[in-house]
Each structure stands twice: as structure tokens, then as C-alpha cells.
PDB file of C-alpha atoms in Angstrom:
ATOM      1  CA  MET T   1     -37.981-112.646 -78.463  1.00  0.00           C
ATOM      2  CA  ASN T   2     -34.209-112.793 -78.924  1.00  0.00           C
ATOM      3  CA  ARG T   3     -33.815-112.708 -75.145  1.00  0.00           C
ATOM      4  CA  VAL T   4     -36.498-115.366 -74.771  1.00  0.00           C
ATOM      5  CA  PHE T   5     -34.714-117.674 -77.204  1.00  0.00           C
ATOM      6  CA  ALA T   6     -31.433-116.988 -75.426  1.00  0.00           C
ATOM      7  CA  VAL T   7     -33.039-118.074 -72.142  1.00  0.00           C
ATOM      8  CA  THR T   8     -34.520-121.104 -73.931  1.00  0.00           C
ATOM      9  CA  ARG T   9     -31.019-122.079 -75.032  1.00  0.00           C
ATOM     10  CA  LEU T  10     -29.934-121.616 -71.425  1.00  0.00           C
ATOM     11  CA  GLN T  11     -32.752-123.967 -70.394  1.00  0.00           C
ATOM     12  CA  ALA T  12     -31.579-126.541 -72.942  1.00  0.00           C
ATOM     13  CA  ALA T  13     -27.978-126.283 -71.763  1.00  0.00           C
ATOM     14  CA  GLY T  14     -28.922-126.407 -68.112  1.00  0.00           C
ATOM     15  CA  ARG T  15     -31.472-129.168 -68.530  1.00  0.00           C
ATOM     16  CA  ARG T  16     -29.504-131.474 -70.819  1.00  0.00           C
ATOM     17  CA  ASP T  17     -29.833-134.091 -68.098  1.00  0.00           C
ATOM     18  CA  GLY T  18     -33.567-133.460 -68.130  1.00  0.00           C
ATOM     19  CA  LEU T  19     -33.659-134.574 -71.748  1.00  0.00           C
ATOM     20  CA  LEU T  20     -31.383-137.583 -71.318  1.00  0.00           C
ATOM     21  CA  TRP T  21     -32.366-139.075 -67.971  1.00  0.00           C
ATOM     22  CA  PRO T  22     -35.993-139.799 -68.925  1.00  0.00           C
ATOM     23  CA  LEU T  23     -34.638-141.794 -71.871  1.00  0.00           C
ATOM     24  CA  VAL T  24     -32.221-143.650 -69.597  1.00  0.00           C
ATOM     25  CA  VAL T  25     -34.975-144.473 -67.102  1.00  0.00           C
ATOM     26  CA  LEU T  26     -37.302-145.526 -69.920  1.00  0.00           C
ATOM     27  CA  GLY T  27     -34.627-147.744 -71.448  1.00  0.00           C
ATOM     28  CA  ILE T  28     -33.913-149.444 -68.116  1.00  0.00           C
ATOM     29  CA  ALA T  29     -37.626-150.026 -67.457  1.00  0.00           C
ATOM     30  CA  PHE T  30     -38.013-151.459 -70.968  1.00  0.00           C
ATOM     31  CA  ALA T  31     -35.021-153.785 -70.560  1.00  0.00           C
ATOM     32  CA  VAL T  32     -36.274-155.034 -67.184  1.00  0.00           C
ATOM     33  CA  ASN T  33     -39.734-155.740 -68.595  1.00  0.00           C
ATOM     34  CA  LEU T  34     -38.276-157.607 -71.558  1.00  0.00           C
ATOM     35  CA  LEU T  35     -36.186-159.705 -69.192  1.00  0.00           C
ATOM     36  CA  VAL T  36     -39.051-160.459 -66.798  1.00  0.00           C
ATOM     37  CA  PHE T  37     -41.717-161.225 -69.370  1.00  0.00           C
ATOM     38  CA  GLY T  38     -39.268-163.027 -71.642  1.00  0.00           C
ATOM     39  CA  SER T  39     -38.473-165.422 -68.792  1.00  0.00           C
ATOM     40  CA  MET T  40     -42.182-166.232 -68.389  1.00  0.00           C
ATOM     41  CA  GLY T  41     -42.473-167.903 -71.778  1.00  0.00           C
ATOM     42  CA  ASP T  42     -45.990-169.102 -72.616  1.00  0.00           C
ATOM     43  CA  GLU T  43     -47.275-167.902 -69.235  1.00  0.00           C
ATOM     44  CA  ILE T  44     -47.125-164.282 -70.355  1.00  0.00           C
ATOM     45  CA  GLY T  45     -50.780-164.220 -71.422  1.00  0.00           C
ATOM     46  CA  ASP T  46     -52.400-162.219 -74.212  1.00  0.00           C
ATOM     47  CA  ARG T  47     -50.543-158.901 -74.792  1.00  0.00           C
ATOM     48  CA  PRO T  48     -50.212-157.684 -71.192  1.00  0.00           C
ATOM     49  CA  VAL T  49     -49.644-153.964 -70.533  1.00  0.00           C
ATOM     50  CA  THR T  50     -46.625-153.546 -68.254  1.00  0.00           C
ATOM     51  CA  GLY T  51     -47.147-149.986 -67.038  1.00  0.00           C
ATOM     52  CA  GLY T  52     -43.424-149.303 -67.328  1.00  0.00           C
ATOM     53  CA  LEU T  53     -44.104-146.400 -69.680  1.00  0.00           C
ATOM     54  CA  ALA T  54     -45.140-144.346 -66.641  1.00  0.00           C
ATOM     55  CA  SER T  55     -41.452-144.032 -65.714  1.00  0.00           C
ATOM     56  CA  VAL T  56     -40.774-141.411 -68.391  1.00  0.00           C
ATOM     57  CA  TYR T  57     -43.720-139.305 -67.226  1.00  0.00           C
ATOM     58  CA  ILE T  58     -42.636-139.415 -63.588  1.00  0.00           C
ATOM     59  CA  THR T  59     -39.138-138.362 -64.606  1.00  0.00           C
ATOM     60  CA  GLY T  60     -40.630-135.459 -66.551  1.00  0.00           C
ATOM     61  CA  LEU T  61     -42.394-134.295 -63.379  1.00  0.00           C
ATOM     62  CA  ALA T  62     -39.160-134.416 -61.389  1.00  0.00           C
ATOM     63  CA  PHE T  63     -37.201-132.370 -63.902  1.00  0.00           C
ATOM     64  CA  GLY T  64     -40.024-129.849 -64.224  1.00  0.00           C
ATOM     65  CA  ALA T  65     -39.654-129.109 -60.525  1.00  0.00           C
ATOM     66  CA  VAL T  66     -35.853-128.936 -60.748  1.00  0.00           C
ATOM     67  CA  ALA T  67     -36.037-126.511 -63.701  1.00  0.00           C
ATOM     68  CA  VAL T  68     -37.748-123.852 -61.597  1.00  0.00           C
ATOM     69  CA  ALA T  69     -36.120-124.491 -58.218  1.00  0.00           C
ATOM     70  CA  GLN T  70     -32.581-124.413 -59.609  1.00  0.00           C
ATOM     71  CA  GLN T  71     -32.711-122.159 -62.657  1.00  0.00           C
ATOM     72  CA  PHE T  72     -35.140-119.410 -61.664  1.00  0.00           C
ATOM     73  CA  PRO T  73     -32.831-117.861 -59.016  1.00  0.00           C
ATOM     74  CA  PHE T  74     -29.917-118.064 -61.462  1.00  0.00           C
ATOM     75  CA  ALA T  75     -31.979-116.438 -64.220  1.00  0.00           C
ATOM     76  CA  LEU T  76     -32.971-113.518 -61.985  1.00  0.00           C
ATOM     77  CA  GLY T  77     -29.311-113.064 -61.098  1.00  0.00           C
ATOM     78  CA  MET T  78     -28.578-112.761 -64.838  1.00  0.00           C
ATOM     79  CA  SER T  79     -31.172-109.951 -65.118  1.00  0.00           C
ATOM     80  CA  VAL T  80     -33.689-112.182 -66.894  1.00  0.00           C
ATOM     81  CA  THR T  81     -37.235-111.028 -66.273  1.00  0.00           C
ATOM     82  CA  ARG T  82     -39.866-113.352 -64.864  1.00  0.00           C
ATOM     83  CA  ARG T  83     -41.856-113.156 -68.086  1.00  0.00           C
ATOM     84  CA  GLU T  84     -38.829-114.074 -70.186  1.00  0.00           C
ATOM     85  CA  PHE T  85     -38.011-116.993 -67.906  1.00  0.00           C
ATOM     86  CA  ALA T  86     -41.603-118.295 -67.929  1.00  0.00           C
ATOM     87  CA  THR T  87     -41.904-117.954 -71.718  1.00  0.00           C
ATOM     88  CA  ALA T  88     -38.591-119.710 -72.298  1.00  0.00           C
ATOM     89  CA  LEU T  89     -39.522-122.495 -69.875  1.00  0.00           C
ATOM     90  CA  GLY T  90     -42.862-122.925 -71.635  1.00  0.00           C
ATOM     91  CA  LEU T  91     -41.196-123.181 -75.053  1.00  0.00           C
ATOM     92  CA  PHE T  92     -38.659-125.679 -73.770  1.00  0.00           C
ATOM     93  CA  THR T  93     -41.362-127.798 -72.116  1.00  0.00           C
ATOM     94  CA  LEU T  94     -43.484-127.837 -75.281  1.00  0.00           C
ATOM     95  CA  ALA T  95     -40.466-128.831 -77.387  1.00  0.00           C
ATOM     96  CA  GLN T  96     -39.495-131.572 -74.934  1.00  0.00           C
ATOM     97  CA  THR T  97     -43.078-132.862 -74.906  1.00  0.00           C
ATOM     98  CA  ALA T  98     -43.246-132.948 -78.707  1.00  0.00           C
ATOM     99  CA  ILE T  99     -39.939-134.837 -78.974  1.00  0.00           C
ATOM    100  CA  TYR T 100     -41.029-137.520 -76.540  1.00  0.00           C
ATOM    101  CA  ALA T 101     -44.466-137.837 -78.157  1.00  0.00           C
ATOM    102  CA  VAL T 102     -42.933-138.481 -81.577  1.00  0.00           C
ATOM    103  CA  LEU T 103     -40.466-140.964 -80.084  1.00  0.00           C
ATOM    104  CA  LEU T 104     -43.206-142.895 -78.265  1.00  0.00           C
ATOM    105  CA  VAL T 105     -45.439-143.055 -81.343  1.00  0.00           C
ATOM    106  CA  VAL T 106     -42.529-144.450 -83.381  1.00  0.00           C
ATOM    107  CA  LEU T 107     -41.686-147.018 -80.703  1.00  0.00           C
ATOM    108  CA  GLN T 108     -45.328-148.055 -80.491  1.00  0.00           C
ATOM    109  CA  ALA T 109     -45.351-148.618 -84.268  1.00  0.00           C
ATOM    110  CA  VAL T 110     -42.223-150.780 -83.972  1.00  0.00           C
ATOM    111  CA  GLU T 111     -43.816-152.678 -81.100  1.00  0.00           C
ATOM    112  CA  ASN T 112     -46.927-153.401 -83.153  1.00  0.00           C
ATOM    113  CA  ALA T 113     -44.860-154.436 -86.179  1.00  0.00           C
ATOM    114  CA  THR T 114     -42.826-156.916 -84.102  1.00  0.00           C
ATOM    115  CA  ASP T 115     -45.849-158.387 -82.289  1.00  0.00           C
ATOM    116  CA  GLY T 116     -44.813-156.901 -78.996  1.00  0.00           C
ATOM    117  CA  TRP T 117     -41.049-157.405 -79.432  1.00  0.00           C
ATOM    118  CA  GLY T 118     -41.694-161.066 -80.153  1.00  0.00           C
ATOM    119  CA  LEU T 119     -43.311-161.507 -76.730  1.00  0.00           C
ATOM    120  CA  ARG T 120     -46.845-160.164 -77.396  1.00  0.00           C
ATOM    121  CA  LEU T 121     -45.915-157.464 -74.902  1.00  0.00           C
ATOM    122  CA  ARG T 122     -47.389-153.963 -74.615  1.00  0.00           C
ATOM    123  CA  PHE T 123     -44.849-151.543 -73.234  1.00  0.00           C
ATOM    124  CA  PHE T 124     -45.184-148.459 -75.433  1.00  0.00           C
ATOM    125  CA  GLY T 125     -48.636-149.203 -76.795  1.00  0.00           C
ATOM    126  CA  LEU T 126     -51.745-148.781 -74.686  1.00  0.00           C
ATOM    127  CA  GLY T 127     -54.194-150.842 -76.728  1.00  0.00           C
ATOM    128  CA  LEU T 128     -57.054-148.369 -76.385  1.00  0.00           C
ATOM    129  CA  ILE T 129     -55.398-145.861 -78.756  1.00  0.00           C
ATOM    130  CA  ASP T 130     -54.749-148.277 -81.636  1.00  0.00           C
ATOM    131  CA  GLY T 131     -57.930-147.148 -83.369  1.00  0.00           C
ATOM    132  CA  TYR T 132     -56.768-143.529 -83.558  1.00  0.00           C
ATOM    133  CA  GLY T 133     -54.655-141.941 -86.281  1.00  0.00           C
ATOM    134  CA  VAL T 134     -51.137-140.671 -85.763  1.00  0.00           C
ATOM    135  CA  PRO T 135     -52.133-137.054 -84.908  1.00  0.00           C
ATOM    136  CA  ALA T 136     -54.471-138.258 -82.135  1.00  0.00           C
ATOM    137  CA  GLN T 137     -51.841-140.692 -80.873  1.00  0.00           C
ATOM    138  CA  LEU T 138     -49.328-137.845 -80.659  1.00  0.00           C
ATOM    139  CA  LEU T 139     -51.790-135.910 -78.513  1.00  0.00           C
ATOM    140  CA  ILE T 140     -52.502-138.914 -76.302  1.00  0.00           C
ATOM    141  CA  TYR T 141     -48.804-139.347 -75.602  1.00  0.00           C
ATOM    142  CA  ALA T 142     -47.921-135.652 -75.441  1.00  0.00           C
ATOM    143  CA  VAL T 143     -50.596-134.173 -73.197  1.00  0.00           C
ATOM    144  CA  PRO T 144     -49.937-136.442 -70.160  1.00  0.00           C
ATOM    145  CA  MET T 145     -46.219-135.643 -70.496  1.00  0.00           C
ATOM    146  CA  LEU T 146     -47.070-131.941 -70.657  1.00  0.00           C
ATOM    147  CA  LEU T 147     -49.321-132.269 -67.614  1.00  0.00           C
ATOM    148  CA  MET T 148     -46.660-134.058 -65.566  1.00  0.00           C
ATOM    149  CA  SER T 149     -44.054-131.453 -66.520  1.00  0.00           C
ATOM    150  CA  VAL T 150     -46.427-128.639 -65.556  1.00  0.00           C
ATOM    151  CA  ILE T 151     -47.174-130.356 -62.225  1.00  0.00           C
ATOM    152  CA  GLY T 152     -43.424-130.449 -61.598  1.00  0.00           C
ATOM    153  CA  ILE T 153     -43.108-126.788 -62.606  1.00  0.00           C
ATOM    154  CA  ALA T 154     -45.958-125.919 -60.239  1.00  0.00           C
ATOM    155  CA  LEU T 155     -44.225-127.716 -57.364  1.00  0.00           C
ATOM    156  CA  GLY T 156     -40.964-125.965 -58.180  1.00  0.00           C
ATOM    157  CA  THR T 157     -42.768-122.628 -58.245  1.00  0.00           C
ATOM    158  CA  VAL T 158     -44.380-123.301 -54.865  1.00  0.00           C
ATOM    159  CA  TYR T 159     -40.951-124.163 -53.465  1.00  0.00           C
ATOM    160  CA  VAL T 160     -39.402-120.972 -54.839  1.00  0.00           C
ATOM    161  CA  ARG T 161     -42.259-118.848 -53.512  1.00  0.00           C
ATOM    162  CA  TRP T 162     -43.041-120.547 -50.179  1.00  0.00           C
ATOM    163  CA  HIS T 163     -40.244-123.110 -49.681  1.00  0.00           C
ATOM    164  CA  THR T 164     -40.697-126.529 -48.062  1.00  0.00           C
ATOM    165  CA  ASN T 165     -43.747-125.633 -45.999  1.00  0.00           C
ATOM    166  CA  GLY T 166     -45.486-124.442 -49.135  1.00  0.00           C
ATOM    167  CA  VAL T 167     -44.788-127.699 -50.989  1.00  0.00           C
ATOM    168  CA  PHE T 168     -46.115-129.877 -48.188  1.00  0.00           C
ATOM    169  CA  GLY T 169     -49.048-127.534 -47.682  1.00  0.00           C
ATOM    170  CA  ALA T 170     -49.953-127.779 -51.376  1.00  0.00           C
ATOM    171  CA  ILE T 171     -49.719-131.577 -51.291  1.00  0.00           C
ATOM    172  CA  CYS T 172     -51.925-131.706 -48.193  1.00  0.00           C
ATOM    173  CA  ALA T 173     -54.466-129.415 -49.851  1.00  0.00           C
ATOM    174  CA  VAL T 174     -54.654-131.665 -52.923  1.00  0.00           C
ATOM    175  CA  VAL T 175     -55.073-134.772 -50.756  1.00  0.00           C
ATOM    176  CA  ILE T 176     -57.843-133.083 -48.758  1.00  0.00           C
ATOM    177  CA  VAL T 177     -59.709-131.953 -51.881  1.00  0.00           C
ATOM    178  CA  LEU T 178     -59.448-135.324 -53.610  1.00  0.00           C
ATOM    179  CA  GLY T 179     -60.257-137.251 -50.441  1.00  0.00           C
ATOM    180  CA  GLY T 180     -63.199-134.998 -49.651  1.00  0.00           C
ATOM    181  CA  THR T 181     -64.548-135.329 -53.177  1.00  0.00           C
ATOM    182  CA  ALA T 182     -64.236-139.121 -53.044  1.00  0.00           C
ATOM    183  CA  GLY T 183     -66.005-139.119 -49.672  1.00  0.00           C
ATOM    184  CA  LEU T 184     -68.924-137.058 -50.994  1.00  0.00           C
ATOM    185  CA  VAL T 185     -69.274-139.244 -54.099  1.00  0.00           C
ATOM    186  CA  THR T 186     -69.305-142.349 -51.881  1.00  0.00           C
ATOM    187  CA  LYS T 187     -71.785-140.840 -49.423  1.00  0.00           C
ATOM    188  CA  TYR T 188     -74.299-140.018 -52.134  1.00  0.00           C
ATOM    189  CA  GLY T 189     -73.685-143.230 -54.114  1.00  0.00           C
ATOM    190  CA  ARG T 190     -72.594-141.474 -57.303  1.00  0.00           C
ATOM    191  CA  TRP T 191     -69.763-143.803 -58.308  1.00  0.00           C
ATOM    192  CA  PRO T 192     -71.903-145.582 -60.972  1.00  0.00           C
ATOM    193  CA  ALA T 193     -72.675-142.190 -62.525  1.00  0.00           C
ATOM    194  CA  VAL T 194     -68.990-141.250 -62.446  1.00  0.00           C
ATOM    195  CA  GLY T 195     -68.074-144.564 -64.089  1.00  0.00           C
ATOM    196  CA  ALA T 196     -70.714-144.074 -66.780  1.00  0.00           C
ATOM    197  CA  TRP T 197     -69.458-140.551 -67.491  1.00  0.00           C
ATOM    198  CA  LEU T 198     -65.879-141.779 -67.815  1.00  0.00           C
ATOM    199  CA  ALA T 199     -66.950-144.616 -70.114  1.00  0.00           C
ATOM    200  CA  ASP T 200     -68.763-142.151 -72.391  1.00  0.00           C
ATOM    201  CA  GLN T 201     -65.716-139.870 -72.722  1.00  0.00           C
ATOM    202  CA  GLY T 202     -63.454-142.098 -74.794  1.00  0.00           C
ATOM    203  CA  ALA T 203     -59.659-142.232 -74.735  1.00  0.00           C
ATOM    204  CA  LEU T 204     -58.942-138.931 -76.481  1.00  0.00           C
ATOM    205  CA  PRO T 205     -60.901-136.608 -74.139  1.00  0.00           C
ATOM    206  CA  LEU T 206     -59.783-138.492 -71.013  1.00  0.00           C
ATOM    207  CA  VAL T 207     -56.089-138.698 -71.845  1.00  0.00           C
ATOM    208  CA  ALA T 208     -55.622-135.561 -73.963  1.00  0.00           C
ATOM    209  CA  GLY T 209     -58.623-133.275 -73.499  1.00  0.00           C
ATOM    210  CA  TRP T 210     -59.222-132.862 -69.777  1.00  0.00           C
ATOM    211  CA  PRO T 211     -55.514-133.134 -68.845  1.00  0.00           C
ATOM    212  CA  SER T 212     -54.775-130.215 -71.189  1.00  0.00           C
ATOM    213  CA  VAL T 213     -57.334-128.111 -69.296  1.00  0.00           C
ATOM    214  CA  VAL T 214     -55.700-129.028 -65.970  1.00  0.00           C
ATOM    215  CA  ALA T 215     -52.238-128.265 -67.403  1.00  0.00           C
ATOM    216  CA  GLY T 216     -53.425-124.854 -68.566  1.00  0.00           C
ATOM    217  CA  LEU T 217     -54.873-123.995 -65.159  1.00  0.00           C
ATOM    218  CA  LEU T 218     -51.705-125.116 -63.366  1.00  0.00           C
ATOM    219  CA  ALA T 219     -49.552-123.111 -65.769  1.00  0.00           C
ATOM    220  CA  LEU T 220     -51.652-120.006 -65.061  1.00  0.00           C
ATOM    221  CA  LEU T 221     -51.431-120.519 -61.292  1.00  0.00           C
ATOM    222  CA  SER T 222     -47.679-121.135 -61.534  1.00  0.00           C
ATOM    223  CA  TRP T 223     -47.168-117.900 -63.447  1.00  0.00           C
ATOM    224  CA  THR T 224     -49.279-116.000 -60.912  1.00  0.00           C
ATOM    225  CA  ALA T 225     -47.055-117.258 -58.079  1.00  0.00           C
ATOM    226  CA  LEU T 226     -43.785-116.906 -59.999  1.00  0.00           C
ATOM    227  CA  ARG T 227     -44.365-113.279 -60.958  1.00  0.00           C
ATOM    228  CA  ARG T 228     -44.703-112.449 -57.260  1.00  0.00           C
ATOM    229  CA  ALA T 229     -41.484-114.194 -56.228  1.00  0.00           C
ATOM    230  CA  THR T 230     -39.003-111.702 -54.785  1.00  0.00           C
ATOM    231  CA  PRO T 231     -35.270-111.914 -54.060  1.00  0.00           C
ATOM    232  CA  ASP T 232     -36.160-112.446 -50.390  1.00  0.00           C
ATOM    233  CA  ASP T 233     -38.114-115.564 -51.370  1.00  0.00           C
ATOM    234  CA  LEU T 234     -34.977-116.959 -53.027  1.00  0.00           C
ATOM    235  CA  THR T 235     -32.834-116.635 -49.921  1.00  0.00           C
ATOM    236  CA  VAL T 236     -31.583-120.018 -48.809  1.00  0.00           C
ATOM    237  CA  ARG T 237     -33.482-121.103 -45.708  1.00  0.00           C
ATOM    238  CA  GLY T 238     -33.751-124.121 -43.523  1.00  0.00           C
ATOM    239  CA  PRO T 239     -36.390-126.865 -43.901  1.00  0.00           C
ATOM    240  CA  GLY T 240     -39.042-124.526 -42.446  1.00  0.00           C
TER     241      GLY T 240
END
């Protein structure tokens, strides 16, 4: 465990930008939304949701991919085992997720207390989670961040293992599966049933429950690919 924590500290040192840049992007998106909606005056409507909060999750995905693609080869060169690297990366990702979840819950509380920053604006709050207690709200904010980070880690793992062709192949496979599923649901007229099932789930299972299952599966698949990565896979190659 001492080696794992040492690698975790290496992750923190190497990914300091990964902790700061999501905050920078979030702050810029927040400032832009305040400026835009503040200029609208009475035309703003009744507590609109801006969607700008998605910026921090997208940034988390990007840095998840960078963490593997850049740091895994370096870690192997420092005689760090694959298991130690994966464990340290998992601990760092969980800690990062928890920090952002707490921050977002606090900012949502401030937003509610100030009536949407004096503009009746929803930037950090999502409306549908107001009826939940703080522990559930932490989960609702944390699990999507965890999922996006794991998606990024999975993409980084695919790049390390199979390079650019692997990344584009994985993206194509996901598009084919999702598109094929949507086509089958449309063909058999099952969209009303899908909508009814989603409506019965509630916010907590949809935002925190099922995404955690997907994150767990992706983490398992990422580890399976990462443990098979060899020094030859890490050799710098061209776009192919």
C-alpha cells in the first residue's frame, strides 16, 4: 500500500492541472451564463437551467484519458506495476470525484439561498434533485463525474493498448450498438415503453444508480486491457 500511495501522490503531482482546469472551465462557463442571462432582464423566464454544469464533467473525461495515455508509460518506466498504477489511479479518481461533488452541493446551496444568484438562474442546481437530502445529492453529482472520468480512462487505456485505430474503432462500435438499439426500438414501436420505464426510475437511480453500474463495467474492462499492455504497445507510432 505504501507504493500505491506513492503512485497516488505521483498522480496528484502529475495531474495538478487535472484538478485545476475543470474549476477554471466551470468558472468561465458560470461567468458567461451570468453575463448572458443577466443581460436578458425580465425575459429570463422562470428559473431556466443553463446546462453549463456539463463543462466540468466533459473536462473530467478529457483528463481521465490523459492520465492513462501520458502517465502509464512513465509509471512502467519507474518499475511501477500495472496493479499499483490502476489502484492509485482509482484512488485518485474517487478522491477527485468526492471533492467536486462536495463543491457542487455547496454551490447549489448558495444558488438556492440567493434565488439563483439574484437572477432566478439554475446553473449548479438541477431542480429534480431538490427533494433529496445531502447524501443523495452528493451521489447524484458524484456518480456522473465518476462515470465521465472512467470513460476517459477507458479511452486512454484503449489508446495505450491499441493506439489511434483502437480509439476510433471503439467509438465506431459504440455508435453502431447505440444506433442499432435505437433502430430496433423504433422498428418495434417500444419508445413509449422506454419512456415509461425511465419515468418510473426517478432521479437517483437514473443519475446515480445505473451510471455506477456502467462505470464499474468500464473500469473492469479497462483493467483487463491495461494488464495486457506490453512495452511494445507503448512504443511511439504514427497515426495508424
